[in-house]
């Protein structure tokens, strides 16, 4: 990065990686750094707080996954009506599928985000992982973390890392089909 600054004629500028993580819990940071695997350039940052473990929920079909998520989201809405939740998918087709199914399940304050039209308000937003870089949500659910959607490739590692690090308090993962090896390795063989 310093070479880039030099090329642009910016003198005395340097990039310094943050050594403290304030956004995510230790559990989320550990998972996210493990997902990066060989792409990880830095040591695990100092994390200022703990939280629930990252959880993986495998399902045999989309219907079971949607039913589970609808129940969990309704319970969360009752317990924490001001929470922000992101349901993050690897593709627009899956965002459409999950949004429509959760909408039929009467999940309150459900919105589908297209072209980054985030509400930045309490509720549940369904969108693709690629849309949320730089944002944060109280709770994040990475759906469809299967080997089909997240193969052993650098681009998949980066995408999972971005999705995971959007979670402030808790991160859940769901999969219909075989769980990605990236997730299995990051979570210690889940």
mmCIF file of C-alpha atoms in Angstrom:
data_model
loop_
_atom_site.group_PDB
_atom_site.id
_atom_site.type_symbol
_atom_site.label_atom_id
_atom_site.label_comp_id
_atom_site.label_asym_id
_atom_site.label_seq_id
_atom_site.Cartn_x
_atom_site.Cartn_y
_atom_site.Cartn_z
ATOM 1 C CA UNK A 1 0.000 0.000 0.000
ATOM 2 C CA UNK A 2 2.908 2.336 0.725
ATOM 3 C CA UNK A 3 4.020 1.900 -2.904
ATOM 4 C CA UNK A 4 0.585 3.008 -4.042
ATOM 5 C CA UNK A 5 0.803 6.144 -1.898
ATOM 6 C CA UNK A 6 4.276 6.853 -3.320
ATOM 7 C CA UNK A 7 3.007 6.371 -6.864
ATOM 8 C CA UNK A 8 0.202 8.835 -6.152
ATOM 9 C CA UNK A 9 2.680 11.339 -4.779
ATOM 10 C CA UNK A 10 1.413 11.126 -1.208
ATOM 11 C CA UNK A 11 4.452 11.439 1.024
ATOM 12 C CA UNK A 12 4.639 10.298 4.625
ATOM 13 C CA UNK A 13 1.474 8.176 4.445
ATOM 14 C CA UNK A 14 1.422 4.638 5.747
ATOM 15 C CA UNK A 15 -1.132 1.938 6.342
ATOM 16 C CA UNK A 16 -1.384 0.548 9.826
ATOM 17 C CA UNK A 17 -3.625 -2.399 10.539
ATOM 18 C CA UNK A 18 -5.847 -2.002 13.574
ATOM 19 C CA UNK A 19 -4.627 -4.167 16.412
ATOM 20 C CA UNK A 20 -7.866 -3.954 18.436
ATOM 21 C CA UNK A 21 -11.281 -5.139 17.299
ATOM 22 C CA UNK A 22 -14.136 -3.147 18.757
ATOM 23 C CA UNK A 23 -16.994 -4.263 16.502
ATOM 24 C CA UNK A 24 -17.068 -8.044 16.768
ATOM 25 C CA UNK A 25 -16.834 -10.471 19.652
ATOM 26 C CA UNK A 26 -13.806 -12.696 20.197
ATOM 27 C CA UNK A 27 -15.764 -15.656 18.814
ATOM 28 C CA UNK A 28 -16.668 -13.871 15.573
ATOM 29 C CA UNK A 29 -13.165 -12.446 15.084
ATOM 30 C CA UNK A 30 -11.560 -15.854 15.658
ATOM 31 C CA UNK A 31 -13.896 -17.522 13.166
ATOM 32 C CA UNK A 32 -13.399 -14.775 10.571
ATOM 33 C CA UNK A 33 -9.612 -14.827 10.860
ATOM 34 C CA UNK A 34 -9.619 -18.628 10.597
ATOM 35 C CA UNK A 35 -11.727 -18.418 7.430
ATOM 36 C CA UNK A 36 -8.973 -16.367 5.812
ATOM 37 C CA UNK A 37 -6.529 -19.204 6.433
ATOM 38 C CA UNK A 38 -3.423 -18.651 4.279
ATOM 39 C CA UNK A 39 -4.685 -15.188 3.241
ATOM 40 C CA UNK A 40 -4.427 -13.922 6.813
ATOM 41 C CA UNK A 41 -1.695 -11.292 6.956
ATOM 42 C CA UNK A 42 -1.989 -10.233 10.568
ATOM 43 C CA UNK A 43 -2.087 -11.750 14.001
ATOM 44 C CA UNK A 44 -5.436 -12.129 15.695
ATOM 45 C CA UNK A 45 -6.326 -8.648 16.958
ATOM 46 C CA UNK A 46 -6.979 -7.897 20.589
ATOM 47 C CA UNK A 47 -10.721 -8.239 21.100
ATOM 48 C CA UNK A 48 -12.443 -6.208 23.780
ATOM 49 C CA UNK A 49 -15.407 -8.500 24.483
ATOM 50 C CA UNK A 50 -16.778 -12.026 24.404
ATOM 51 C CA UNK A 51 -20.076 -13.261 23.050
ATOM 52 C CA UNK A 52 -21.900 -16.409 22.032
ATOM 53 C CA UNK A 53 -20.084 -19.037 19.999
ATOM 54 C CA UNK A 54 -20.468 -18.960 16.225
ATOM 55 C CA UNK A 55 -23.087 -21.608 15.474
ATOM 56 C CA UNK A 56 -23.650 -23.763 12.398
ATOM 57 C CA UNK A 57 -27.093 -25.153 11.626
ATOM 58 C CA UNK A 58 -27.151 -27.759 8.836
ATOM 59 C CA UNK A 59 -30.434 -28.569 7.073
ATOM 60 C CA UNK A 60 -31.520 -31.044 4.445
ATOM 61 C CA UNK A 61 -33.806 -28.600 2.624
ATOM 62 C CA UNK A 62 -34.623 -24.903 2.310
ATOM 63 C CA UNK A 63 -38.036 -25.304 3.953
ATOM 64 C CA UNK A 64 -36.536 -26.562 7.209
ATOM 65 C CA UNK A 65 -33.966 -23.764 7.188
ATOM 66 C CA UNK A 66 -36.599 -21.087 6.584
ATOM 67 C CA UNK A 67 -38.867 -22.486 9.311
ATOM 68 C CA UNK A 68 -35.957 -22.452 11.784
ATOM 69 C CA UNK A 69 -34.972 -18.882 10.837
ATOM 70 C CA UNK A 70 -38.555 -17.613 10.968
ATOM 71 C CA UNK A 71 -39.006 -18.984 14.495
ATOM 72 C CA UNK A 72 -35.664 -17.561 15.643
ATOM 73 C CA UNK A 73 -36.357 -14.145 14.081
ATOM 74 C CA UNK A 74 -39.813 -13.946 15.640
ATOM 75 C CA UNK A 75 -38.333 -14.781 19.060
ATOM 76 C CA UNK A 76 -35.596 -12.196 18.582
ATOM 77 C CA UNK A 77 -38.156 -9.565 17.584
ATOM 78 C CA UNK A 78 -40.034 -10.261 20.833
ATOM 79 C CA UNK A 79 -36.868 -10.112 22.953
ATOM 80 C CA UNK A 80 -35.028 -7.327 21.124
ATOM 81 C CA UNK A 81 -37.364 -5.305 18.889
ATOM 82 C CA UNK A 82 -34.638 -2.743 18.149
ATOM 83 C CA UNK A 83 -32.099 -5.273 16.853
ATOM 84 C CA UNK A 84 -30.688 -5.091 13.346
ATOM 85 C CA UNK A 85 -30.346 -8.445 11.587
ATOM 86 C CA UNK A 86 -28.728 -9.296 8.266
ATOM 87 C CA UNK A 87 -29.563 -12.486 6.411
ATOM 88 C CA UNK A 88 -26.633 -12.724 4.007
ATOM 89 C CA UNK A 89 -26.649 -14.975 0.965
ATOM 90 C CA UNK A 90 -24.057 -15.756 -1.703
ATOM 91 C CA UNK A 91 -26.372 -14.820 -4.620
ATOM 92 C CA UNK A 92 -29.368 -12.719 -5.668
ATOM 93 C CA UNK A 93 -31.351 -15.889 -6.437
ATOM 94 C CA UNK A 94 -30.903 -17.118 -2.859
ATOM 95 C CA UNK A 95 -31.722 -13.658 -1.483
ATOM 96 C CA UNK A 96 -34.985 -13.762 -3.441
ATOM 97 C CA UNK A 97 -35.747 -17.282 -2.193
ATOM 98 C CA UNK A 98 -35.096 -16.490 1.482
ATOM 99 C CA UNK A 99 -36.837 -13.126 1.397
ATOM 100 C CA UNK A 100 -39.991 -14.553 -0.179
ATOM 101 C CA UNK A 101 -40.084 -17.538 2.182
ATOM 102 C CA UNK A 102 -39.486 -15.425 5.309
ATOM 103 C CA UNK A 103 -42.071 -12.921 4.102
ATOM 104 C CA UNK A 104 -44.641 -15.739 3.833
ATOM 105 C CA UNK A 105 -43.664 -16.663 7.416
ATOM 106 C CA UNK A 106 -44.711 -13.182 8.580
ATOM 107 C CA UNK A 107 -41.312 -12.136 9.896
ATOM 108 C CA UNK A 108 -41.821 -8.528 11.078
ATOM 109 C CA UNK A 109 -39.787 -5.627 9.672
ATOM 110 C CA UNK A 110 -38.433 -7.797 6.864
ATOM 111 C CA UNK A 111 -36.832 -5.987 3.929
ATOM 112 C CA UNK A 112 -34.983 -7.152 0.839
ATOM 113 C CA UNK A 113 -32.012 -4.966 0.004
ATOM 114 C CA UNK A 114 -31.216 -4.354 -3.639
ATOM 115 C CA UNK A 115 -28.633 -1.888 -4.924
ATOM 116 C CA UNK A 116 -27.587 -1.097 -1.326
ATOM 117 C CA UNK A 117 -30.900 0.516 -0.328
ATOM 118 C CA UNK A 118 -30.384 -0.331 3.353
ATOM 119 C CA UNK A 119 -32.877 1.055 5.860
ATOM 120 C CA UNK A 120 -30.332 1.381 8.714
ATOM 121 C CA UNK A 121 -33.227 0.708 11.072
ATOM 122 C CA UNK A 122 -34.283 -2.144 13.340
ATOM 123 C CA UNK A 123 -35.472 -5.211 11.492
ATOM 124 C CA UNK A 124 -34.268 -7.952 9.182
ATOM 125 C CA UNK A 125 -32.546 -7.187 5.892
ATOM 126 C CA UNK A 126 -31.933 -9.908 3.312
ATOM 127 C CA UNK A 127 -29.176 -9.327 0.773
ATOM 128 C CA UNK A 128 -25.987 -10.726 -0.690
ATOM 129 C CA UNK A 129 -22.702 -10.746 1.222
ATOM 130 C CA UNK A 130 -21.094 -8.605 -1.490
ATOM 131 C CA UNK A 131 -23.484 -5.745 -0.620
ATOM 132 C CA UNK A 132 -22.524 -5.297 3.039
ATOM 133 C CA UNK A 133 -18.814 -4.517 3.117
ATOM 134 C CA UNK A 134 -18.228 -1.767 5.681
ATOM 135 C CA UNK A 135 -21.621 -2.189 7.383
ATOM 136 C CA UNK A 136 -22.502 -3.751 10.716
ATOM 137 C CA UNK A 137 -25.533 -5.481 12.175
ATOM 138 C CA UNK A 138 -26.344 -6.713 15.671
ATOM 139 C CA UNK A 139 -26.943 -10.231 14.356
ATOM 140 C CA UNK A 140 -25.811 -11.867 11.131
ATOM 141 C CA UNK A 141 -26.933 -15.127 9.550
ATOM 142 C CA UNK A 142 -24.766 -16.376 6.701
ATOM 143 C CA UNK A 143 -27.069 -18.739 4.824
ATOM 144 C CA UNK A 144 -26.047 -21.440 2.399
ATOM 145 C CA UNK A 145 -22.439 -21.831 3.550
ATOM 146 C CA UNK A 146 -22.216 -24.985 1.455
ATOM 147 C CA UNK A 147 -19.264 -26.238 -0.547
ATOM 148 C CA UNK A 148 -21.145 -25.287 -3.725
ATOM 149 C CA UNK A 149 -21.401 -21.622 -2.704
ATOM 150 C CA UNK A 150 -18.085 -21.338 -0.851
ATOM 151 C CA UNK A 151 -15.507 -23.637 -2.487
ATOM 152 C CA UNK A 152 -11.867 -23.794 -1.380
ATOM 153 C CA UNK A 153 -10.918 -20.602 -3.231
ATOM 154 C CA UNK A 154 -9.449 -17.284 -2.133
ATOM 155 C CA UNK A 155 -12.491 -15.306 -3.331
ATOM 156 C CA UNK A 156 -14.789 -17.482 -1.205
ATOM 157 C CA UNK A 157 -12.513 -16.994 1.825
ATOM 158 C CA UNK A 158 -12.689 -13.217 1.431
ATOM 159 C CA UNK A 159 -16.469 -13.238 0.963
ATOM 160 C CA UNK A 160 -17.045 -15.359 4.075
ATOM 161 C CA UNK A 161 -14.694 -13.107 6.035
ATOM 162 C CA UNK A 162 -16.617 -10.000 4.993
ATOM 163 C CA UNK A 163 -19.953 -11.606 5.886
ATOM 164 C CA UNK A 164 -18.769 -12.870 9.254
ATOM 165 C CA UNK A 165 -17.244 -9.569 10.347
ATOM 166 C CA UNK A 166 -20.528 -7.699 9.866
ATOM 167 C CA UNK A 167 -21.823 -9.277 13.119
ATOM 168 C CA UNK A 168 -21.595 -7.165 16.258
ATOM 169 C CA UNK A 169 -23.076 -9.627 18.767
ATOM 170 C CA UNK A 170 -23.756 -12.999 17.176
ATOM 171 C CA UNK A 171 -23.061 -14.973 14.003
ATOM 172 C CA UNK A 172 -25.031 -17.969 12.782
ATOM 173 C CA UNK A 173 -24.313 -20.090 9.715
ATOM 174 C CA UNK A 174 -26.789 -22.295 7.886
ATOM 175 C CA UNK A 175 -26.243 -24.802 5.141
ATOM 176 C CA UNK A 176 -28.459 -26.873 2.920
ATOM 177 C CA UNK A 177 -26.160 -29.592 1.666
ATOM 178 C CA UNK A 178 -22.512 -30.279 2.393
ATOM 179 C CA UNK A 179 -20.932 -27.580 4.573
ATOM 180 C CA UNK A 180 -17.984 -25.766 2.967
ATOM 181 C CA UNK A 181 -14.541 -26.992 4.011
ATOM 182 C CA UNK A 182 -13.688 -23.327 4.655
ATOM 183 C CA UNK A 183 -16.361 -23.227 7.360
ATOM 184 C CA UNK A 184 -15.425 -26.632 8.749
ATOM 185 C CA UNK A 185 -11.772 -25.632 9.071
ATOM 186 C CA UNK A 186 -12.547 -22.189 10.537
ATOM 187 C CA UNK A 187 -14.915 -23.644 13.109
ATOM 188 C CA UNK A 188 -12.638 -26.512 14.059
ATOM 189 C CA UNK A 189 -14.313 -29.269 12.052
ATOM 190 C CA UNK A 190 -17.946 -28.387 12.689
#
